[in-house]
PDB file of C-alpha atoms in Angstrom:
ATOM      1  CA  MET C   1     -16.000   2.517  20.718  1.00  0.00           C
ATOM      2  CA  ASN C   2     -18.732   0.841  22.746  1.00  0.00           C
ATOM      3  CA  ASN C   3     -18.379  -2.037  25.196  1.00  0.00           C
ATOM      4  CA  LEU C   4     -18.957  -4.595  22.441  1.00  0.00           C
ATOM      5  CA  ILE C   5     -15.522  -3.890  21.064  1.00  0.00           C
ATOM      6  CA  ASN C   6     -12.176  -4.354  22.743  1.00  0.00           C
ATOM      7  CA  PRO C   7     -10.195  -1.204  21.843  1.00  0.00           C
ATOM      8  CA  ASN C   8      -6.941  -3.120  22.189  1.00  0.00           C
ATOM      9  CA  LEU C   9      -7.922  -5.135  19.096  1.00  0.00           C
ATOM     10  CA  LEU C  10      -8.411  -2.053  16.928  1.00  0.00           C
ATOM     11  CA  LEU C  11      -5.845   0.489  18.096  1.00  0.00           C
ATOM     12  CA  PRO C  12      -2.741  -1.315  16.763  1.00  0.00           C
ATOM     13  CA  ILE C  13      -4.286  -1.227  13.281  1.00  0.00           C
ATOM     14  CA  LEU C  14      -5.657   2.309  13.573  1.00  0.00           C
ATOM     15  CA  ASN C  15      -2.210   3.530  14.631  1.00  0.00           C
ATOM     16  CA  ASP C  16      -0.320   1.509  12.011  1.00  0.00           C
ATOM     17  CA  LYS C  17       1.308   4.018   9.644  1.00  0.00           C
ATOM     18  CA  ARG C  18       3.870   1.580   8.243  1.00  0.00           C
ATOM     19  CA  SER C  19       1.894  -1.271   6.694  1.00  0.00           C
ATOM     20  CA  GLY C  20       0.547  -1.163   3.157  1.00  0.00           C
ATOM     21  CA  SER C  21      -3.195  -1.203   2.517  1.00  0.00           C
ATOM     22  CA  GLN C  22      -3.376  -4.920   1.729  1.00  0.00           C
ATOM     23  CA  ASP C  23      -1.514  -5.860   4.900  1.00  0.00           C
ATOM     24  CA  LEU C  24      -3.862  -3.612   6.848  1.00  0.00           C
ATOM     25  CA  LEU C  25      -6.884  -5.209   5.185  1.00  0.00           C
ATOM     26  CA  ILE C  26      -5.690  -8.703   6.114  1.00  0.00           C
ATOM     27  CA  LYS C  27      -5.380  -7.575   9.744  1.00  0.00           C
ATOM     28  CA  ILE C  28      -8.855  -6.030   9.603  1.00  0.00           C
ATOM     29  CA  ASN C  29     -10.290  -9.235   8.139  1.00  0.00           C
ATOM     30  CA  LYS C  30      -8.850 -11.266  11.010  1.00  0.00           C
ATOM     31  CA  ILE C  31     -10.574  -9.033  13.551  1.00  0.00           C
ATOM     32  CA  LEU C  32     -13.864  -9.253  11.668  1.00  0.00           C
ATOM     33  CA  LEU C  33     -13.588 -13.048  11.600  1.00  0.00           C
ATOM     34  CA  LYS C  34     -13.156 -13.091  15.367  1.00  0.00           C
ATOM     35  CA  ASN C  35     -16.403 -11.133  15.684  1.00  0.00           C
ATOM     36  CA  ILE C  36     -18.327 -12.874  12.891  1.00  0.00           C
ATOM     37  CA  LYS C  37     -21.092 -14.020  15.272  1.00  0.00           C
ATOM     38  CA  ARG C  38     -21.570 -10.529  16.709  1.00  0.00           C
ATOM     39  CA  ARG C  39     -23.408  -8.483  14.127  1.00  0.00           C
ATOM     40  CA  GLU C  40     -23.528  -5.260  16.110  1.00  0.00           C
ATOM     41  CA  SER C  41     -19.790  -5.439  16.716  1.00  0.00           C
ATOM     42  CA  LEU C  42     -19.160  -6.077  13.018  1.00  0.00           C
ATOM     43  CA  ASN C  43     -21.112  -2.986  12.025  1.00  0.00           C
ATOM     44  CA  ARG C  44     -19.288  -0.855  14.560  1.00  0.00           C
ATOM     45  CA  ILE C  45     -15.828  -2.165  13.621  1.00  0.00           C
ATOM     46  CA  ILE C  46     -16.481  -1.630   9.911  1.00  0.00           C
ATOM     47  CA  SER C  47     -17.702   1.901  10.576  1.00  0.00           C
ATOM     48  CA  ILE C  48     -14.583   2.765  12.577  1.00  0.00           C
ATOM     49  CA  PHE C  49     -12.206   1.404   9.952  1.00  0.00           C
ATOM     50  CA  LYS C  50     -14.081   3.080   7.073  1.00  0.00           C
ATOM     51  CA  LYS C  51     -13.672   6.439   8.759  1.00  0.00           C
ATOM     52  CA  SER C  52     -10.016   5.890   9.621  1.00  0.00           C
ATOM     53  CA  PHE C  53      -8.880   4.451   6.269  1.00  0.00           C
ATOM     54  CA  SER C  54     -11.059   6.406   3.846  1.00  0.00           C
ATOM     55  CA  GLU C  55      -8.003   7.278   1.699  1.00  0.00           C
ATOM     56  CA  PHE C  56      -7.138   3.595   1.143  1.00  0.00           C
ATOM     57  CA  GLN C  57      -9.194   2.484  -1.837  1.00  0.00           C
ATOM     58  CA  VAL C  58      -8.748  -1.279  -1.374  1.00  0.00           C
ATOM     59  CA  ILE C  59      -9.722  -1.120   2.314  1.00  0.00           C
ATOM     60  CA  ASN C  60     -12.702   1.129   1.732  1.00  0.00           C
ATOM     61  CA  SER C  61     -14.079  -0.860  -1.226  1.00  0.00           C
ATOM     62  CA  ASN C  62     -13.884  -4.114   0.726  1.00  0.00           C
ATOM     63  CA  LEU C  63     -15.506  -2.607   3.809  1.00  0.00           C
ATOM     64  CA  VAL C  64     -18.383  -1.422   1.610  1.00  0.00           C
ATOM     65  CA  LYS C  65     -18.797  -5.027   0.382  1.00  0.00           C
ATOM     66  CA  TYR C  66     -18.841  -6.271   3.957  1.00  0.00           C
ATOM     67  CA  GLU C  67     -21.504  -3.718   4.875  1.00  0.00           C
ATOM     68  CA  LYS C  68     -23.734  -4.845   2.025  1.00  0.00           C
ATOM     69  CA  LEU C  69     -23.424  -8.500   3.052  1.00  0.00           C
ATOM     70  CA  LEU C  70     -24.328  -7.550   6.611  1.00  0.00           C
ATOM     71  CA  GLN C  71     -27.334  -5.555   5.448  1.00  0.00           C
ATOM     72  CA  LYS C  72     -28.560  -8.648   3.597  1.00  0.00           C
ATOM     73  CA  ASN C  73     -27.818 -10.786   6.670  1.00  0.00           C
ATOM     74  CA  GLN C  74     -25.415 -12.907   4.608  1.00  0.00           C
ATOM     75  CA  LEU C  75     -23.050 -13.687   7.449  1.00  0.00           C
ATOM     76  CA  LYS C  76     -21.917 -17.021   6.034  1.00  0.00           C
ATOM     77  CA  GLN C  77     -20.971 -15.414   2.723  1.00  0.00           C
ATOM     78  CA  LEU C  78     -19.104 -12.710   4.628  1.00  0.00           C
ATOM     79  CA  GLU C  79     -17.245 -15.300   6.690  1.00  0.00           C
ATOM     80  CA  ASN C  80     -16.213 -17.213   3.570  1.00  0.00           C
ATOM     81  CA  TYR C  81     -15.100 -14.017   1.862  1.00  0.00           C
ATOM     82  CA  LEU C  82     -12.934 -13.030   4.820  1.00  0.00           C
ATOM     83  CA  LYS C  83     -11.351 -16.489   4.985  1.00  0.00           C
ATOM     84  CA  GLU C  84     -10.573 -16.558   1.273  1.00  0.00           C
ATOM     85  CA  SER C  85      -9.153 -13.035   1.023  1.00  0.00           C
ATOM     86  CA  SER C  86      -5.536 -14.123   1.612  1.00  0.00           C
ATOM     87  CA  HIS C  87      -5.789 -16.616  -1.279  1.00  0.00           C
ATOM     88  CA  TYR C  88      -7.263 -13.871  -3.455  1.00  0.00           C
ATOM     89  CA  PHE C  89      -4.256 -11.668  -2.790  1.00  0.00           C
ATOM     90  CA  GLU C  90      -1.839 -14.490  -3.643  1.00  0.00           C
ATOM     91  CA  ASP C  91      -3.548 -14.933  -7.019  1.00  0.00           C
ATOM     92  CA  THR C  92      -3.426 -11.170  -7.526  1.00  0.00           C
ATOM     93  CA  TYR C  93       0.336 -11.050  -6.962  1.00  0.00           C
ATOM     94  CA  GLN C  94       0.884 -13.903  -9.407  1.00  0.00           C
ATOM     95  CA  THR C  95      -1.208 -12.253 -12.126  1.00  0.00           C
ATOM     96  CA  ILE C  96       0.439  -8.853 -11.718  1.00  0.00           C
ATOM     97  CA  PHE C  97       3.910 -10.393 -11.736  1.00  0.00           C
ATOM     98  CA  LYS C  98       3.270 -12.345 -14.944  1.00  0.00           C
ATOM     99  CA  LYS C  99       2.069  -9.187 -16.706  1.00  0.00           C
ATOM    100  CA  LEU C 100       5.018  -7.173 -15.441  1.00  0.00           C
ATOM    101  CA  TYR C 101       7.614  -9.782 -16.245  1.00  0.00           C
ATOM    102  CA  SER C 102       6.322 -10.215 -19.778  1.00  0.00           C
ATOM    103  CA  CYS C 103       7.191  -6.555 -20.405  1.00  0.00           C
ATOM    104  CA  TYR C 104      10.229  -6.002 -18.194  1.00  0.00           C
ATOM    105  CA  SER C 105      11.969  -9.379 -17.882  1.00  0.00           C
ATOM    106  CA  GLN C 106      15.298  -7.752 -18.813  1.00  0.00           C
ATOM    107  CA  SER C 107      15.156  -5.459 -15.784  1.00  0.00           C
ATOM    108  CA  ASP C 108      17.876  -6.461 -13.302  1.00  0.00           C
ATOM    109  CA  PHE C 109      17.905  -3.246 -11.261  1.00  0.00           C
ATOM    110  CA  ILE C 110      14.620  -2.025  -9.791  1.00  0.00           C
ATOM    111  CA  PHE C 111      13.813   1.054  -7.718  1.00  0.00           C
ATOM    112  CA  THR C 112      10.866   1.279  -5.323  1.00  0.00           C
ATOM    113  CA  LEU C 113       9.723   3.033  -2.162  1.00  0.00           C
ATOM    114  CA  SER C 114       7.479   2.717   0.874  1.00  0.00           C
ATOM    115  CA  ASN C 115       6.013  -0.626   2.005  1.00  0.00           C
ATOM    116  CA  SER C 116       3.687  -2.093  -0.607  1.00  0.00           C
ATOM    117  CA  ARG C 117       2.708  -5.733  -0.089  1.00  0.00           C
ATOM    118  CA  THR C 118       2.027  -6.059  -3.807  1.00  0.00           C
ATOM    119  CA  ILE C 119       5.506  -4.791  -4.720  1.00  0.00           C
ATOM    120  CA  ILE C 120       7.204  -6.978  -2.108  1.00  0.00           C
ATOM    121  CA  GLU C 121       5.445 -10.139  -3.300  1.00  0.00           C
ATOM    122  CA  VAL C 122       6.035  -9.289  -6.961  1.00  0.00           C
ATOM    123  CA  LEU C 123       9.751  -8.780  -6.306  1.00  0.00           C
ATOM    124  CA  LYS C 124       9.923 -12.114  -4.485  1.00  0.00           C
ATOM    125  CA  LEU C 125       8.401 -13.803  -7.541  1.00  0.00           C
ATOM    126  CA  TRP C 126      10.851 -11.873  -9.729  1.00  0.00           C
ATOM    127  CA  LYS C 127      13.714 -13.341  -7.694  1.00  0.00           C
ATOM    128  CA  HIS C 128      12.606 -16.853  -8.693  1.00  0.00           C
ATOM    129  CA  GLN C 129      12.914 -15.919 -12.371  1.00  0.00           C
ATOM    130  CA  ASN C 130      15.965 -13.687 -12.170  1.00  0.00           C
ATOM    131  CA  LYS C 131      18.615 -14.494  -9.549  1.00  0.00           C
ATOM    132  CA  ASN C 132      20.520 -11.313 -10.450  1.00  0.00           C
ATOM    133  CA  ILE C 133      17.771  -8.890  -9.462  1.00  0.00           C
ATOM    134  CA  LYS C 134      18.859  -5.943  -7.323  1.00  0.00           C
ATOM    135  CA  VAL C 135      16.486  -3.550  -5.576  1.00  0.00           C
ATOM    136  CA  THR C 136      16.902  -0.011  -4.264  1.00  0.00           C
ATOM    137  CA  VAL C 137      14.340   1.084  -1.667  1.00  0.00           C
ATOM    138  CA  CYS C 138      13.690   4.533  -0.225  1.00  0.00           C
ATOM    139  CA  GLU C 139      13.291   4.475   3.548  1.00  0.00           C
ATOM    140  CA  SER C 140      10.108   6.605   3.286  1.00  0.00           C
ATOM    141  CA  ARG C 141      10.110   9.155   6.056  1.00  0.00           C
ATOM    142  CA  PRO C 142       8.663  10.063   8.493  1.00  0.00           C
ATOM    143  CA  LYS C 143       7.455   6.546   9.431  1.00  0.00           C
ATOM    144  CA  PHE C 144      10.347   4.749   7.685  1.00  0.00           C
ATOM    145  CA  GLU C 145       8.110   1.988   6.330  1.00  0.00           C
ATOM    146  CA  GLY C 146      10.553   1.548   3.461  1.00  0.00           C
ATOM    147  CA  ARG C 147      13.031   0.169   5.978  1.00  0.00           C
ATOM    148  CA  PHE C 148      10.625  -2.660   6.782  1.00  0.00           C
ATOM    149  CA  ALA C 149      10.175  -3.462   3.103  1.00  0.00           C
ATOM    150  CA  ALA C 150      13.949  -3.406   2.534  1.00  0.00           C
ATOM    151  CA  LYS C 151      14.557  -5.740   5.491  1.00  0.00           C
ATOM    152  CA  GLU C 152      11.937  -8.208   4.250  1.00  0.00           C
ATOM    153  CA  LEU C 153      13.371  -8.230   0.731  1.00  0.00           C
ATOM    154  CA  ALA C 154      16.920  -8.706   2.012  1.00  0.00           C
ATOM    155  CA  LYS C 155      15.858 -11.559   4.291  1.00  0.00           C
ATOM    156  CA  TYR C 156      14.266 -13.209   1.271  1.00  0.00           C
ATOM    157  CA  GLY C 157      17.607 -13.091  -0.505  1.00  0.00           C
ATOM    158  CA  LEU C 158      17.299 -10.043  -2.751  1.00  0.00           C
ATOM    159  CA  ASP C 159      20.328  -7.792  -3.080  1.00  0.00           C
ATOM    160  CA  THR C 160      18.807  -4.654  -1.503  1.00  0.00           C
ATOM    161  CA  THR C 161      20.068  -1.089  -1.102  1.00  0.00           C
ATOM    162  CA  LEU C 162      18.321   1.284   1.322  1.00  0.00           C
ATOM    163  CA  ILE C 163      18.514   5.041   0.674  1.00  0.00           C
ATOM    164  CA  THR C 164      16.890   8.292   1.764  1.00  0.00           C
ATOM    165  CA  GLU C 165      14.509  10.068  -0.598  1.00  0.00           C
ATOM    166  CA  ALA C 166      17.136  12.787  -0.996  1.00  0.00           C
ATOM    167  CA  LEU C 167      19.317  10.281  -2.893  1.00  0.00           C
ATOM    168  CA  MET C 168      16.729   9.385  -5.527  1.00  0.00           C
ATOM    169  CA  ALA C 169      18.342  11.518  -8.236  1.00  0.00           C
ATOM    170  CA  LYS C 170      21.616   9.645  -7.713  1.00  0.00           C
ATOM    171  CA  PHE C 171      20.157   6.119  -7.836  1.00  0.00           C
ATOM    172  CA  VAL C 172      17.252   6.285 -10.327  1.00  0.00           C
ATOM    173  CA  PRO C 173      19.618   6.841 -13.321  1.00  0.00           C
ATOM    174  CA  GLN C 174      21.303   3.518 -12.452  1.00  0.00           C
ATOM    175  CA  VAL C 175      18.164   1.336 -12.469  1.00  0.00           C
ATOM    176  CA  ASP C 176      16.237  -0.344 -15.270  1.00  0.00           C
ATOM    177  CA  LEU C 177      12.772   0.168 -13.829  1.00  0.00           C
ATOM    178  CA  VAL C 178      11.003   2.341 -11.252  1.00  0.00           C
ATOM    179  CA  LEU C 179       8.201   0.257  -9.743  1.00  0.00           C
ATOM    180  CA  ILE C 180       5.729   1.518  -7.147  1.00  0.00           C
ATOM    181  CA  GLY C 181       2.427   0.432  -5.660  1.00  0.00           C
ATOM    182  CA  ALA C 182      -0.673   2.588  -5.327  1.00  0.00           C
ATOM    183  CA  ASP C 183      -3.141   3.486  -2.644  1.00  0.00           C
ATOM    184  CA  LYS C 184      -5.618   4.644  -5.256  1.00  0.00           C
ATOM    185  CA  ILE C 185      -5.823   4.669  -9.058  1.00  0.00           C
ATOM    186  CA  LEU C 186      -7.851   7.680 -10.145  1.00  0.00           C
ATOM    187  CA  LYS C 187     -10.397   7.735 -12.956  1.00  0.00           C
ATOM    188  CA  ASP C 188      -8.215  10.085 -15.030  1.00  0.00           C
ATOM    189  CA  GLY C 189      -5.285   7.647 -14.952  1.00  0.00           C
ATOM    190  CA  GLY C 190      -3.378   9.357 -12.180  1.00  0.00           C
ATOM    191  CA  VAL C 191      -2.298   7.544  -9.044  1.00  0.00           C
ATOM    192  CA  ILE C 192      -2.169   8.366  -5.352  1.00  0.00           C
ATOM    193  CA  ASN C 193       0.759   6.876  -3.461  1.00  0.00           C
ATOM    194  CA  LYS C 194       3.233   7.612  -0.689  1.00  0.00           C
ATOM    195  CA  THR C 195       5.059  10.925  -0.792  1.00  0.00           C
ATOM    196  CA  GLY C 196       8.273  10.508  -2.760  1.00  0.00           C
ATOM    197  CA  SER C 197       6.457   8.796  -5.614  1.00  0.00           C
ATOM    198  CA  LEU C 198       6.023  12.048  -7.534  1.00  0.00           C
ATOM    199  CA  SER C 199       9.708  12.930  -7.218  1.00  0.00           C
ATOM    200  CA  SER C 200      10.735   9.475  -8.424  1.00  0.00           C
ATOM    201  CA  ALA C 201       8.324   9.780 -11.380  1.00  0.00           C
ATOM    202  CA  ILE C 202       9.769  13.140 -12.408  1.00  0.00           C
ATOM    203  CA  ILE C 203      13.331  11.837 -12.112  1.00  0.00           C
ATOM    204  CA  ALA C 204      12.419   8.691 -14.061  1.00  0.00           C
ATOM    205  CA  LYS C 205      10.895  10.852 -16.807  1.00  0.00           C
ATOM    206  CA  TYR C 206      14.042  12.978 -17.011  1.00  0.00           C
ATOM    207  CA  TYR C 207      16.341   9.949 -17.288  1.00  0.00           C
ATOM    208  CA  LYS C 208      13.954   8.067 -19.604  1.00  0.00           C
ATOM    209  CA  LYS C 209      13.370   5.196 -17.195  1.00  0.00           C
ATOM    210  CA  PRO C 210      10.026   3.326 -17.224  1.00  0.00           C
ATOM    211  CA  PHE C 211       7.834   4.353 -14.305  1.00  0.00           C
ATOM    212  CA  VAL C 212       5.366   1.551 -13.622  1.00  0.00           C
ATOM    213  CA  VAL C 213       2.553   1.246 -11.072  1.00  0.00           C
ATOM    214  CA  ALA C 214       1.520  -2.230  -9.906  1.00  0.00           C
ATOM    215  CA  ALA C 215      -1.693  -2.583  -7.908  1.00  0.00           C
ATOM    216  CA  SER C 216      -4.789  -4.736  -7.648  1.00  0.00           C
ATOM    217  CA  LYS C 217      -7.864  -3.700  -9.620  1.00  0.00           C
ATOM    218  CA  GLU C 218      -9.581  -3.005  -6.299  1.00  0.00           C
ATOM    219  CA  LYS C 219      -7.416   0.121  -6.086  1.00  0.00           C
ATOM    220  CA  ILE C 220      -9.262   1.598  -9.078  1.00  0.00           C
ATOM    221  CA  SER C 221     -11.493   4.491  -8.057  1.00  0.00           C
ATOM    222  CA  GLN C 222     -14.121   6.552  -9.865  1.00  0.00           C
ATOM    223  CA  GLN C 223     -12.695   9.672  -8.273  1.00  0.00           C
ATOM    224  CA  THR C 224     -10.769  12.158 -10.382  1.00  0.00           C
ATOM    225  CA  ASN C 225      -9.144  13.736  -7.339  1.00  0.00           C
ATOM    226  CA  SER C 226      -8.688  13.037  -3.674  1.00  0.00           C
ATOM    227  CA  LEU C 227      -8.268  15.175  -0.585  1.00  0.00           C
ATOM    228  CA  ILE C 228      -4.667  14.921   0.610  1.00  0.00           C
ATOM    229  CA  LYS C 229      -4.618  15.658   4.323  1.00  0.00           C
ATOM    230  CA  GLU C 230      -1.735  16.871   6.443  1.00  0.00           C
ATOM    231  CA  GLU C 231      -0.503  14.623   9.247  1.00  0.00           C
ATOM    232  CA  ASN C 232       0.930  15.501  12.646  1.00  0.00           C
ATOM    233  CA  PRO C 233       3.832  17.936  12.017  1.00  0.00           C
ATOM    234  CA  ARG C 234       5.549  16.743  15.209  1.00  0.00           C
ATOM    235  CA  GLU C 235       6.412  13.528  13.409  1.00  0.00           C
ATOM    236  CA  ILE C 236       9.091  15.480  11.531  1.00  0.00           C
ATOM    237  CA  LEU C 237       9.887  18.180  14.127  1.00  0.00           C
ATOM    238  CA  SER C 238       8.968  17.844  17.783  1.00  0.00           C
ATOM    239  CA  ASP C 239      10.087  21.374  18.688  1.00  0.00           C
ATOM    240  CA  GLN C 240       7.634  24.255  18.431  1.00  0.00           C
ATOM    241  CA  ILE C 241       9.477  27.279  17.099  1.00  0.00           C
ATOM    242  CA  LYS C 242       7.918  30.590  16.168  1.00  0.00           C
ATOM    243  CA  LYS C 243       7.842  31.196  12.391  1.00  0.00           C
ATOM    244  CA  LEU C 244       8.900  27.600  11.703  1.00  0.00           C
ATOM    245  CA  ASN C 245       6.085  25.557  10.139  1.00  0.00           C
ATOM    246  CA  PRO C 246       6.860  21.867   9.487  1.00  0.00           C
ATOM    247  CA  VAL C 247       4.615  20.207   6.897  1.00  0.00           C
ATOM    248  CA  ASN C 248       3.952  16.475   7.053  1.00  0.00           C
ATOM    249  CA  ILE C 249       2.047  14.831   4.187  1.00  0.00           C
ATOM    250  CA  TYR C 250       1.912  11.070   3.594  1.00  0.00           C
ATOM    251  CA  PHE C 251       0.373  10.876   0.111  1.00  0.00           C
ATOM    252  CA  GLU C 252       0.532  12.685  -3.209  1.00  0.00           C
ATOM    253  CA  VAL C 253      -0.863  12.483  -6.752  1.00  0.00           C
ATOM    254  CA  ILE C 254       1.226  11.256  -9.678  1.00  0.00           C
ATOM    255  CA  ALA C 255      -0.219  12.492 -12.965  1.00  0.00           C
ATOM    256  CA  LYS C 256      -0.992  10.066 -15.798  1.00  0.00           C
ATOM    257  CA  SER C 257       1.528  11.836 -18.034  1.00  0.00           C
ATOM    258  CA  LEU C 258       4.365  10.675 -15.760  1.00  0.00           C
ATOM    259  CA  ILE C 259       3.291   7.018 -15.679  1.00  0.00           C
ATOM    260  CA  THR C 260       4.584   4.581 -18.281  1.00  0.00           C
ATOM    261  CA  LYS C 261       2.173   1.777 -17.417  1.00  0.00           C
ATOM    262  CA  ILE C 262      -0.323   0.700 -14.750  1.00  0.00           C
ATOM    263  CA  VAL C 263      -0.437  -3.064 -14.220  1.00  0.00           C
ATOM    264  CA  THR C 264      -3.364  -4.688 -12.409  1.00  0.00           C
ATOM    265  CA  ASP C 265      -4.701  -8.231 -12.035  1.00  0.00           C
TER     266      ASP C 265
END
């Protein structure tokens, strides 16, 4: 980071392992707006975030758009785009909810995991249509971002149960619908999402529960696969013990064959 950028503005986002990709993008957009008159800073900030969030399709695709606008010196268009992004997301949530509800309006009990802004906003809209909705949320270790989602849903008035991933096989048979977000929708119809998604998909398949992915169309990628990297193993075990190898992975691929439906805007 050069002296044109205040590291304190970027580090909280770069170190944020709990927010979903759309929440992260909104935070990134706010920083870019603050630097909209400083072209060199914009280029540098975009470059840093592209490198750090390469696995997040919606962040990466938007940053590529921003780069192109900068290359064409279309700063006003970029500024307008950044300002309007929050309204775009609101429309996206509405569209996805309407499509989902048209198919699954009879679903009173819903299972989800991690901290997806799309899922949270869709469930809030669901609450307006169905006062009896109940939600079970996995806490999503090791960063426990599911706890944040569960707290937000409960504060909004949804009857919410928080569980560990180890309890999925006990709770999935009781729900009407398994609903997750996505960090990337692959060209072959598979999906990349937070670890735990694959287990919930397999359990849903076994118990004949619909397993549905809800995500904006910006999550659609032309990739057929994606490199899944390992994270810091000390997040799950701080001790270093000979012959003991902790593995920490945030994301995994859910095959198309396990997915009942993908709903986008």
